[in-house]
GROMACS .gro file of N, CA and C in nm:
model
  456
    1UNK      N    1   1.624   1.205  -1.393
    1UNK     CA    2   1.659   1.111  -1.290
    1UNK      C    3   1.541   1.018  -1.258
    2UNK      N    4   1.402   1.088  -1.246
    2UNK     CA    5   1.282   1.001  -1.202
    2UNK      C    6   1.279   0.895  -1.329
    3UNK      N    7   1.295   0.934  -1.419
    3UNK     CA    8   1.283   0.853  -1.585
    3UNK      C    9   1.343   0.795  -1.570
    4UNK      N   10   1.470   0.770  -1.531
    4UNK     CA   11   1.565   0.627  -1.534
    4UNK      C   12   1.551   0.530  -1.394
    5UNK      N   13   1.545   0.636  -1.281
    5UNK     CA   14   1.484   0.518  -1.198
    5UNK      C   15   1.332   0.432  -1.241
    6UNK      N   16   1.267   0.520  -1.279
    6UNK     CA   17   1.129   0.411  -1.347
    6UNK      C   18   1.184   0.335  -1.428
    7UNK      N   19   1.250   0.338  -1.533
    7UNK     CA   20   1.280   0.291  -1.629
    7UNK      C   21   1.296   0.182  -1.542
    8UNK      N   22   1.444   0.154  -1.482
    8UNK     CA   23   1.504   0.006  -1.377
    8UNK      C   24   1.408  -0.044  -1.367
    9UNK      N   25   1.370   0.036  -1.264
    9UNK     CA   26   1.261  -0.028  -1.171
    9UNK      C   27   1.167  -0.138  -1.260
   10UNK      N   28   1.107  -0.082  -1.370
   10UNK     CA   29   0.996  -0.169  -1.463
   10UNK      C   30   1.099  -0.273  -1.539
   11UNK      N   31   1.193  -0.244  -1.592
   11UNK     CA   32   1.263  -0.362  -1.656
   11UNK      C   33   1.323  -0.417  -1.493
   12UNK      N   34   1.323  -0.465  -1.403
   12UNK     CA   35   1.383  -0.525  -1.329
   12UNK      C   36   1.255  -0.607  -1.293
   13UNK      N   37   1.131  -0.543  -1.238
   13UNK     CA   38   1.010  -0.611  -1.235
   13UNK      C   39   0.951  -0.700  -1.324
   14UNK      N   40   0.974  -0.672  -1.469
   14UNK     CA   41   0.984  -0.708  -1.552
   14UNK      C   42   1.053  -0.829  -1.583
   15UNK      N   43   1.168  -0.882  -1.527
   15UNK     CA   44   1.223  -0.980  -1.512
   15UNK      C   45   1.237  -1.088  -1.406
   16UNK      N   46   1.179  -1.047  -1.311
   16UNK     CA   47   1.117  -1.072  -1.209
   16UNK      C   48   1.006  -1.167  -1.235
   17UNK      N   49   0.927  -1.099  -1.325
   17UNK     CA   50   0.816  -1.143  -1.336
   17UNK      C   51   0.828  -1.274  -1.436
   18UNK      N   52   0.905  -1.242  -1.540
   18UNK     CA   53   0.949  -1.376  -1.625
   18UNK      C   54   0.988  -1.471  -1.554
   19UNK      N   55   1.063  -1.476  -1.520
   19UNK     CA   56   1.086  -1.578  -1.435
   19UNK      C   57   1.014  -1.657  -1.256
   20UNK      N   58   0.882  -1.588  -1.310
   20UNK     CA   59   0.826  -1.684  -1.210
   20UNK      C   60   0.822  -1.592  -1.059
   21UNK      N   61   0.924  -1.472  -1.038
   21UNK     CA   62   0.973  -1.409  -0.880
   21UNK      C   63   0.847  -1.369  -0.871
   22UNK      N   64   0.762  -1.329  -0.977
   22UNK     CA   65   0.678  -1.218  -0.921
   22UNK      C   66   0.558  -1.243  -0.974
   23UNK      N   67   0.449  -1.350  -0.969
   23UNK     CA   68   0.294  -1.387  -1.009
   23UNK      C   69   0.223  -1.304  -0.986
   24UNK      N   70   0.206  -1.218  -0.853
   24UNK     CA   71   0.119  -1.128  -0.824
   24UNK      C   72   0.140  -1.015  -0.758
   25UNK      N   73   0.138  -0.836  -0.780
   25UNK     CA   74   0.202  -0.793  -0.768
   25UNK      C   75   0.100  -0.677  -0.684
   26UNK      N   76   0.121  -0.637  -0.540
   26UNK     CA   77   0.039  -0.565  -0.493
   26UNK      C   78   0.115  -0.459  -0.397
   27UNK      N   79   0.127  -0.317  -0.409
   27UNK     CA   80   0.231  -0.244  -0.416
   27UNK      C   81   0.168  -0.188  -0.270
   28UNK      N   82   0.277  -0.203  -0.158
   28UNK     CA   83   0.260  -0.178  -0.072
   28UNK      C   84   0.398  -0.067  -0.029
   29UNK      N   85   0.371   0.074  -0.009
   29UNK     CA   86   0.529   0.126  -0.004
   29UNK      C   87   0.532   0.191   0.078
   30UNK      N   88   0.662   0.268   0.111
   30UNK     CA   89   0.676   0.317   0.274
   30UNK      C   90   0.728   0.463   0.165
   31UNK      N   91   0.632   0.609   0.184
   31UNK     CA   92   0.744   0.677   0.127
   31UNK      C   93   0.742   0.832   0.229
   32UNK      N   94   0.850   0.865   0.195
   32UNK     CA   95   0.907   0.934   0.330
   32UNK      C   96   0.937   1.122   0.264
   33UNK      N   97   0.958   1.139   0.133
   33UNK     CA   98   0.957   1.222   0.061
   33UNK      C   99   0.834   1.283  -0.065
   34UNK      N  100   0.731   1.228  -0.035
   34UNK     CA  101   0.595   1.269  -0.064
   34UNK      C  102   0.592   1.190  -0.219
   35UNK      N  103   0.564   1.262  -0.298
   35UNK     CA  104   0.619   1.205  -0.477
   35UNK      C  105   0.725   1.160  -0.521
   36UNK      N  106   0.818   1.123  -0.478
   36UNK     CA  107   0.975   1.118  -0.553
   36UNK      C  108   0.935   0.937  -0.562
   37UNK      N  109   0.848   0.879  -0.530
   37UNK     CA  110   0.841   0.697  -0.554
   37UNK      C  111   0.736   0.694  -0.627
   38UNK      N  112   0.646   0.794  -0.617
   38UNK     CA  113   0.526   0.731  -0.705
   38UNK      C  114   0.487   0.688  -0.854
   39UNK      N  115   0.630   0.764  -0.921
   39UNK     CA  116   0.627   0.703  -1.031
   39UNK      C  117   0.686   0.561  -1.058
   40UNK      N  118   0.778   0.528  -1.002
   40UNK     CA  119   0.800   0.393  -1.037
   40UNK      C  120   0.716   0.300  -0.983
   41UNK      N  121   0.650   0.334  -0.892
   41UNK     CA  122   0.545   0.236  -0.830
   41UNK      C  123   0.426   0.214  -0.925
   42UNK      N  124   0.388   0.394  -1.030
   42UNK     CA  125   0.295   0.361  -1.100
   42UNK      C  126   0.338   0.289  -1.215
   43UNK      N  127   0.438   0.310  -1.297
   43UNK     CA  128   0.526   0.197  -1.365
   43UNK      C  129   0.504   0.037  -1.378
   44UNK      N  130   0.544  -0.001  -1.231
   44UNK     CA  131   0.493  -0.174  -1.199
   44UNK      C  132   0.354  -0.173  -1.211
   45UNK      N  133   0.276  -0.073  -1.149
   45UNK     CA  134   0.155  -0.130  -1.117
   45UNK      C  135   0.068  -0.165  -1.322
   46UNK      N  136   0.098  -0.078  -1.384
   46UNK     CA  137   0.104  -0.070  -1.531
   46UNK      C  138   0.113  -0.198  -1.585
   47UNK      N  139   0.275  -0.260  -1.598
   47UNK     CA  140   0.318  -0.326  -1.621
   47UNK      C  141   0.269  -0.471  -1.576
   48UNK      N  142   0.159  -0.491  -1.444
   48UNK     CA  143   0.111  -0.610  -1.413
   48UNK      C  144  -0.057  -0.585  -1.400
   49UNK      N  145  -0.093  -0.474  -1.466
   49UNK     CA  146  -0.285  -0.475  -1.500
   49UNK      C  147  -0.286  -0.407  -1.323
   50UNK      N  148  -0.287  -0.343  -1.267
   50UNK     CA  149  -0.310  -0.317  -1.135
   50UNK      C  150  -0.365  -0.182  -1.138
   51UNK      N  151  -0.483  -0.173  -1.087
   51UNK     CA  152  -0.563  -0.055  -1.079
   51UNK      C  153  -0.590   0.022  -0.942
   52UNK      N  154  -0.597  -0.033  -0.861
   52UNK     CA  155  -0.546   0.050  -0.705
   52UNK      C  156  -0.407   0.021  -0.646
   53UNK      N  157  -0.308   0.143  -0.621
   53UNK     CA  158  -0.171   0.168  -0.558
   53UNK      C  159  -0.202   0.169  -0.391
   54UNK      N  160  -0.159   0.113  -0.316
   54UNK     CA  161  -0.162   0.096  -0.172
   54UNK      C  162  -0.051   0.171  -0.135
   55UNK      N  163  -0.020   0.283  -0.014
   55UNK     CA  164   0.079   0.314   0.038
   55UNK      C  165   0.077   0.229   0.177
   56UNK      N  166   0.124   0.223   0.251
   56UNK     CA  167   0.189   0.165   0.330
   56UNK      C  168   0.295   0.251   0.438
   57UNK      N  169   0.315   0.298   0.505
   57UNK     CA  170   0.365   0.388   0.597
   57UNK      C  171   0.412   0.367   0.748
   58UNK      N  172   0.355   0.203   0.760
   58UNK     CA  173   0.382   0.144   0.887
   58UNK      C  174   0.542   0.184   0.923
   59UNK      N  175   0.566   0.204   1.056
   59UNK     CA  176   0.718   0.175   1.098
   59UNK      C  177   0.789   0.029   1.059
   60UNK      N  178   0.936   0.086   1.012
   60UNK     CA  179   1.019  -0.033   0.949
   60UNK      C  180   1.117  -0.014   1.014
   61UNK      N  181   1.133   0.052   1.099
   61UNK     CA  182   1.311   0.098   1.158
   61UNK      C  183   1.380   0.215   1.070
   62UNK      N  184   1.305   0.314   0.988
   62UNK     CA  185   1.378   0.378   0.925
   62UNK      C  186   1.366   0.545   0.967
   63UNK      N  187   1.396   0.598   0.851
   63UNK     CA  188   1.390   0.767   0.885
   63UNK      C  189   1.260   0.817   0.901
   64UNK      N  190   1.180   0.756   0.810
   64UNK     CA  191   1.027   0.769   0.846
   64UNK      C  192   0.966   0.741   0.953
   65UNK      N  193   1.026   0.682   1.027
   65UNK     CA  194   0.950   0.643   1.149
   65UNK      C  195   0.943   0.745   1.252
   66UNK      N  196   1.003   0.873   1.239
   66UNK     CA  197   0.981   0.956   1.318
   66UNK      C  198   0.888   1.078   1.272
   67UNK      N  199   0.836   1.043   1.184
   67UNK     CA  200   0.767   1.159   1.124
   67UNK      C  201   0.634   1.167   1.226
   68UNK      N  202   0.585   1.301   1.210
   68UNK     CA  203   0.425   1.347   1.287
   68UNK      C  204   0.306   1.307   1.220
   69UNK      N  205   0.222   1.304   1.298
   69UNK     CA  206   0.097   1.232   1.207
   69UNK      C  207   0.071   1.356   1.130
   70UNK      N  208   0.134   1.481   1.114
   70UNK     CA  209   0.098   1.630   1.010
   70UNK      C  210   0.161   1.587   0.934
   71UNK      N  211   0.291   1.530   0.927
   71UNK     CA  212   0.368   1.507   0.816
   71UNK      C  213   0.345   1.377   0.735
   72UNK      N  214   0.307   1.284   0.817
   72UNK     CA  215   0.328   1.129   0.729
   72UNK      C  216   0.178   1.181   0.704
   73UNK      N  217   0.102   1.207   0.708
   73UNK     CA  218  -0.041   1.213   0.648
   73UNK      C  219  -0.015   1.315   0.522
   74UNK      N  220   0.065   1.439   0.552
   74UNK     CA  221   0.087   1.483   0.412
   74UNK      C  222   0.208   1.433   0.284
   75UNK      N  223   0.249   1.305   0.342
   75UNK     CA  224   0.319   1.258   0.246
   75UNK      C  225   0.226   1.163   0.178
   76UNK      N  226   0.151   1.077   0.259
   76UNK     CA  227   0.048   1.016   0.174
   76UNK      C  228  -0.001   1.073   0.108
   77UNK      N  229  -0.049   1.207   0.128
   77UNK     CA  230  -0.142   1.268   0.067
   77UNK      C  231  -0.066   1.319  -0.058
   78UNK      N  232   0.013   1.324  -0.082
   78UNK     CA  233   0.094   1.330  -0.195
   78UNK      C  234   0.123   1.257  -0.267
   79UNK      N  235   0.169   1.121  -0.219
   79UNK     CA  236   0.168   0.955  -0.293
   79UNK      C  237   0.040   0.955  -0.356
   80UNK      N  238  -0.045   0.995  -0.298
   80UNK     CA  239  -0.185   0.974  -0.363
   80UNK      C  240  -0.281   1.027  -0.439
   81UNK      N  241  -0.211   1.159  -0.491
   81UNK     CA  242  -0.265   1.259  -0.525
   81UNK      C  243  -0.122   1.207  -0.697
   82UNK      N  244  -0.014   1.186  -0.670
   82UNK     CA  245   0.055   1.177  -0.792
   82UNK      C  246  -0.033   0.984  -0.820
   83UNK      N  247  -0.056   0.943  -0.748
   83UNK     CA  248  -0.069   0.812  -0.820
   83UNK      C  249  -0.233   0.813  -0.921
   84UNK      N  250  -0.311   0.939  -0.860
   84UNK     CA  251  -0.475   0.943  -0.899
   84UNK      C  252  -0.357   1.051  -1.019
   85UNK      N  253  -0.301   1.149  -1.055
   85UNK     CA  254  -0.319   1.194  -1.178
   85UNK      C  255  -0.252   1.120  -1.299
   86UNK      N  256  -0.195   0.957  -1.234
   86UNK     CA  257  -0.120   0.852  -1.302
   86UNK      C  258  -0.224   0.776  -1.359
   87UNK      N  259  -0.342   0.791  -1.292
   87UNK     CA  260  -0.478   0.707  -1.342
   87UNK      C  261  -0.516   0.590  -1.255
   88UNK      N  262  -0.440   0.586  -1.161
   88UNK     CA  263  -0.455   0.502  -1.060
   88UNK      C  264  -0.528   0.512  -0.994
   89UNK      N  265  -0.592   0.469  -0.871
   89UNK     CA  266  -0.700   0.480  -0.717
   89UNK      C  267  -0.586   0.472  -0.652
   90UNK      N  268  -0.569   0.577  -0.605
   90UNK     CA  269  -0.479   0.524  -0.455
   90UNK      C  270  -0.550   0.466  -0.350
   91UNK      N  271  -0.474   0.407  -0.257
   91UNK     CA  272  -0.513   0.387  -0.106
   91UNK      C  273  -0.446   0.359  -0.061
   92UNK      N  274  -0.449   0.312   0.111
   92UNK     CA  275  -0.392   0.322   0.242
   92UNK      C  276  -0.395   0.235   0.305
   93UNK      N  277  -0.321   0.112   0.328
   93UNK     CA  278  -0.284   0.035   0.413
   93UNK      C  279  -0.232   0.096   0.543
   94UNK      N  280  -0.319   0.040   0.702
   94UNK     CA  281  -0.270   0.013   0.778
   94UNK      C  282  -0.326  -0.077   0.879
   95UNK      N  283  -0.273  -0.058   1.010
   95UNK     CA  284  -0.385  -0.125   1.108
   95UNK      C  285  -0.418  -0.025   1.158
   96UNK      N  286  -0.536  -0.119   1.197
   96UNK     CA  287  -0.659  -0.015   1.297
   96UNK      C  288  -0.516   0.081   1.372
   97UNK      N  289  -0.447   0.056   1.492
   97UNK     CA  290  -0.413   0.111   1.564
   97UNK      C  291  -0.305   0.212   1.480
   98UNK      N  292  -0.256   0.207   1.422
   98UNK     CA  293  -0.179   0.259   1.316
   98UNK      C  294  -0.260   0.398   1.250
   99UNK      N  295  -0.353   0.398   1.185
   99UNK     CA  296  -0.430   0.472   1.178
   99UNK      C  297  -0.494   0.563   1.329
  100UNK      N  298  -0.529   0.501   1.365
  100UNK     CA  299  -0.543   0.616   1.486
  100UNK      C  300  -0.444   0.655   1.550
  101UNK      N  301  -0.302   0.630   1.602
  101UNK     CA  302  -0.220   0.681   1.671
  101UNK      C  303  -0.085   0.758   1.578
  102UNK      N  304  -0.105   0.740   1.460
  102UNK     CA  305   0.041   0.794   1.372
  102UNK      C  306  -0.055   0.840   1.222
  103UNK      N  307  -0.174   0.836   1.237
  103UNK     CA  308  -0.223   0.927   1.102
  103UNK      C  309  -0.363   1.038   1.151
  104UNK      N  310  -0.348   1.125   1.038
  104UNK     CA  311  -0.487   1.204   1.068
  104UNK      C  312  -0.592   1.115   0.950
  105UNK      N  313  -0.622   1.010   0.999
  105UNK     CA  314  -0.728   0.921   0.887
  105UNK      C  315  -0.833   1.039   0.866
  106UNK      N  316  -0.902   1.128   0.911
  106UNK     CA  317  -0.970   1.205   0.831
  106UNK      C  318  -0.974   1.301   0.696
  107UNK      N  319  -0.845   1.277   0.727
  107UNK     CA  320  -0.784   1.365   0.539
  107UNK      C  321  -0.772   1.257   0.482
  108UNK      N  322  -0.763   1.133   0.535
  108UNK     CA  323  -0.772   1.041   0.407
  108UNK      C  324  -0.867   0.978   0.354
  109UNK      N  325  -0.984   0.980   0.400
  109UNK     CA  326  -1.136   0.929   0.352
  109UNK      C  327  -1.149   0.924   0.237
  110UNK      N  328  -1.093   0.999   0.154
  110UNK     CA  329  -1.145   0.992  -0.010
  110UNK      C  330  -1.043   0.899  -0.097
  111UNK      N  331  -0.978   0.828  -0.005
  111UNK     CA  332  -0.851   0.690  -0.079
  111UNK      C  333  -0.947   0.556  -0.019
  112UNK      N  334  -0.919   0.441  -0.125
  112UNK     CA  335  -0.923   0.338  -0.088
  112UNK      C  336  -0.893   0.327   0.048
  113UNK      N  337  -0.938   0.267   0.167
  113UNK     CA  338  -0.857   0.202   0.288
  113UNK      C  339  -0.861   0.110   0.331
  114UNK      N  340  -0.776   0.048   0.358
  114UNK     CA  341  -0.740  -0.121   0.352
  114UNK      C  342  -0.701  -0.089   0.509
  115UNK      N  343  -0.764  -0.204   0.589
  115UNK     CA  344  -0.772  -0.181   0.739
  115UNK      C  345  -0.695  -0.341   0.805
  116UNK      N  346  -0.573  -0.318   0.816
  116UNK     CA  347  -0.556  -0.459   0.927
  116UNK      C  348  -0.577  -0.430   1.047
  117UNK      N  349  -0.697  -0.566   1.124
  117UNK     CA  350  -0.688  -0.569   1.257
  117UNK      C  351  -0.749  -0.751   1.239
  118UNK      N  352  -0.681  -0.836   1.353
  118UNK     CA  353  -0.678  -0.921   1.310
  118UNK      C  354  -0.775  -0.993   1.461
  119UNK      N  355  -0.913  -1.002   1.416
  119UNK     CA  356  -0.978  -1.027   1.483
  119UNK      C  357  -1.126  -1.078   1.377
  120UNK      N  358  -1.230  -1.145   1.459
  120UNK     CA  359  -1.334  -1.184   1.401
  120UNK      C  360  -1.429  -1.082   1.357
  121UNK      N  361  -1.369  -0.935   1.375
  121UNK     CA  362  -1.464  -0.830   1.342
  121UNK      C  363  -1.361  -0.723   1.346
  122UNK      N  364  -1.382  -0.632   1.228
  122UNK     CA  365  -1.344  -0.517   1.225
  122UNK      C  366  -1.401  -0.381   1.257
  123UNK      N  367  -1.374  -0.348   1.411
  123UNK     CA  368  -1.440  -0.241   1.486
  123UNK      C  369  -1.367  -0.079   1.411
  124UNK      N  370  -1.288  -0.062   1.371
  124UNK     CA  371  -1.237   0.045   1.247
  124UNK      C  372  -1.336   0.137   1.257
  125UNK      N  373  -1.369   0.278   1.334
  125UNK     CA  374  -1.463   0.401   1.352
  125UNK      C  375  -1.488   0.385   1.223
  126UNK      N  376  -1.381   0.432   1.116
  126UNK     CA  377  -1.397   0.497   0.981
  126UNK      C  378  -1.411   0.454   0.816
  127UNK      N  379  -1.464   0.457   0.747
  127UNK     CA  380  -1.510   0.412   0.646
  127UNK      C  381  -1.351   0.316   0.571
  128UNK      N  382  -1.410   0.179   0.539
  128UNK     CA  383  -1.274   0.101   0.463
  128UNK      C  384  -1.360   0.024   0.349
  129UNK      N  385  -1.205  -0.032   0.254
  129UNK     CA  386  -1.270  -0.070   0.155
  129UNK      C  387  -1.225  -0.237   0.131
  130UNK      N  388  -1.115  -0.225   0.248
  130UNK     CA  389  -1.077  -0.396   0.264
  130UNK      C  390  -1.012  -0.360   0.388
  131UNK      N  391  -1.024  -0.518   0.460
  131UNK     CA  392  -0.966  -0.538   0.564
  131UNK      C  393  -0.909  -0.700   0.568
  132UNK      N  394  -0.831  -0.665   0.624
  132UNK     CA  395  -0.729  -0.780   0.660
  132UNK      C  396  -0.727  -0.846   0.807
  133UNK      N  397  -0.754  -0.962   0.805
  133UNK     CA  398  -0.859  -0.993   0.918
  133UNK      C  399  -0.768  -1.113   0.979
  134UNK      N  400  -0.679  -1.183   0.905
  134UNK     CA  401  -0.495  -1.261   0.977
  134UNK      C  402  -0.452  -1.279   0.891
  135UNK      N  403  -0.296  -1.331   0.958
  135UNK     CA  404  -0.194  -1.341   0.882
  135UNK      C  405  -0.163  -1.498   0.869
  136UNK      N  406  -0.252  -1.560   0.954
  136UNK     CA  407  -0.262  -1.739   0.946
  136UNK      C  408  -0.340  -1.765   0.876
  137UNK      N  409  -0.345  -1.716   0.733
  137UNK     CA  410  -0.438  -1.830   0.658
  137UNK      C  411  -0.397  -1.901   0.524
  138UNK      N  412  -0.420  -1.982   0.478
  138UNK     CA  413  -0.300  -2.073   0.404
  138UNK      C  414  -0.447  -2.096   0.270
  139UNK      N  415  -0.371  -2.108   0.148
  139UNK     CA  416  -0.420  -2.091   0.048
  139UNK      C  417  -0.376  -2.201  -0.088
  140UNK      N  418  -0.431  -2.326  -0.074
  140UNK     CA  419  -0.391  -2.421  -0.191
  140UNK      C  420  -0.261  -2.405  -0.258
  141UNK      N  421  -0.128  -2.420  -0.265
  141UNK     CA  422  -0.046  -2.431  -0.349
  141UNK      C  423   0.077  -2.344  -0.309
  142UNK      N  424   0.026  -2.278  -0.182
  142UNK     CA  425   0.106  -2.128  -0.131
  142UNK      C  426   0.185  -2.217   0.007
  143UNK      N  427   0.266  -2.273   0.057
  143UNK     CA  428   0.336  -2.318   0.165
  143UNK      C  429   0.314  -2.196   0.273
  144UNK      N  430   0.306  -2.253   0.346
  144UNK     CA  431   0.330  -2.120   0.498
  144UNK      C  432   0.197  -2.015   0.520
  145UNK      N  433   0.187  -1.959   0.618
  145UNK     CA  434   0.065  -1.859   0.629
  145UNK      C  435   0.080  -1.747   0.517
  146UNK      N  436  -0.005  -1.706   0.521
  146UNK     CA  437  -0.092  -1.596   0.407
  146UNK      C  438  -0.162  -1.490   0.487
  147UNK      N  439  -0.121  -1.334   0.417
  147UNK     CA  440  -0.256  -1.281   0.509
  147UNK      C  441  -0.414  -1.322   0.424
  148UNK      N  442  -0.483  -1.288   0.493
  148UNK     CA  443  -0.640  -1.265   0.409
  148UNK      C  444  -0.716  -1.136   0.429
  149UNK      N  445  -0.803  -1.117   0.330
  149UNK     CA  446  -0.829  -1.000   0.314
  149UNK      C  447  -0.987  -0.991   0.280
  150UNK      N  448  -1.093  -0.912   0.300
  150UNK     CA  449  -1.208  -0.917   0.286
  150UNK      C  450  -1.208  -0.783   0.186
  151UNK      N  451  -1.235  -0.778   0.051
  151UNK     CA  452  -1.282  -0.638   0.002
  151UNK      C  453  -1.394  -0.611   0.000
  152UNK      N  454  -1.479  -0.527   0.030
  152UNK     CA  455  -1.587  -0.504   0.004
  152UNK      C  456  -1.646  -0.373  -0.111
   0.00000   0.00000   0.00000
């Protein structure tokens, strides 16, 4: 079953991408059942040269959104643990406040962490490896705001 959903998944991205839908591809995902996504996510990321997998866990209105910071921290920790034996770097998108009120960020120190807080300084206690600093910034050729991002 995981084999044919990857399968889609990469030929659909895949076509996507031919046609122009998809130039740049940076995998941001919400997952709610620990491993059951990480392979097709590692799939795309393959398929477009991408060497760090981002999870993503913010509230969307869904079933996940009620999870405990014991649980959504051990589902990351699972996204990220199948995406590092895929050959990937995982890491962790959130915001500052996000991280402190709905994760245990201390089990996650050893992932990439990508920190939104959208201010002239990122006060973030805990060690990051990019931050995202607004969502108003506009970029030659791109119509409409953009976020931006500082990696370090």
């Amino acid at each position: 079953e995981m084999a044919v959903l990857c399968t889609s998944f990469c030929m659909f991205a895949k076509k996507l991408y031919k046609f122009g839908s998809l130039s740049n591809l940076i995998v941001l995902f919400l997952v709610t059942e620990g491993t059951h996504t990480a392979g097709p996510i590692c799939c795309i990321a393959k398929i477009f040269g991408k060497k760090v997998i981002y999870i993503d866990t913010e509230g969307a209105g869904g079933r996940a959104d009620g999870l405990s910071k014991a649980q959504r921290t051990a589902c990351i920790k699972a996204f990220c643990k199948t995406v590092a034996s895929a050959g990937y770097a995982p890491g962790v998108y959130a915001s500052k406040c996000w991280y402190y009120d709905n994760l245990n960020a201390g089990e996650l120190s050893g992932y990439n962490i990508w920190v939104a807080q959208y201010a002239a300084a990122c006060n973030y206690s805990g060690r990051y490896n990019m931050w995202q600093y607004t969502s108003k910034g506009s970029v030659p050729g791109i119509s409409g705001s953009v976020d931006m991002d500082i990696y370090y």
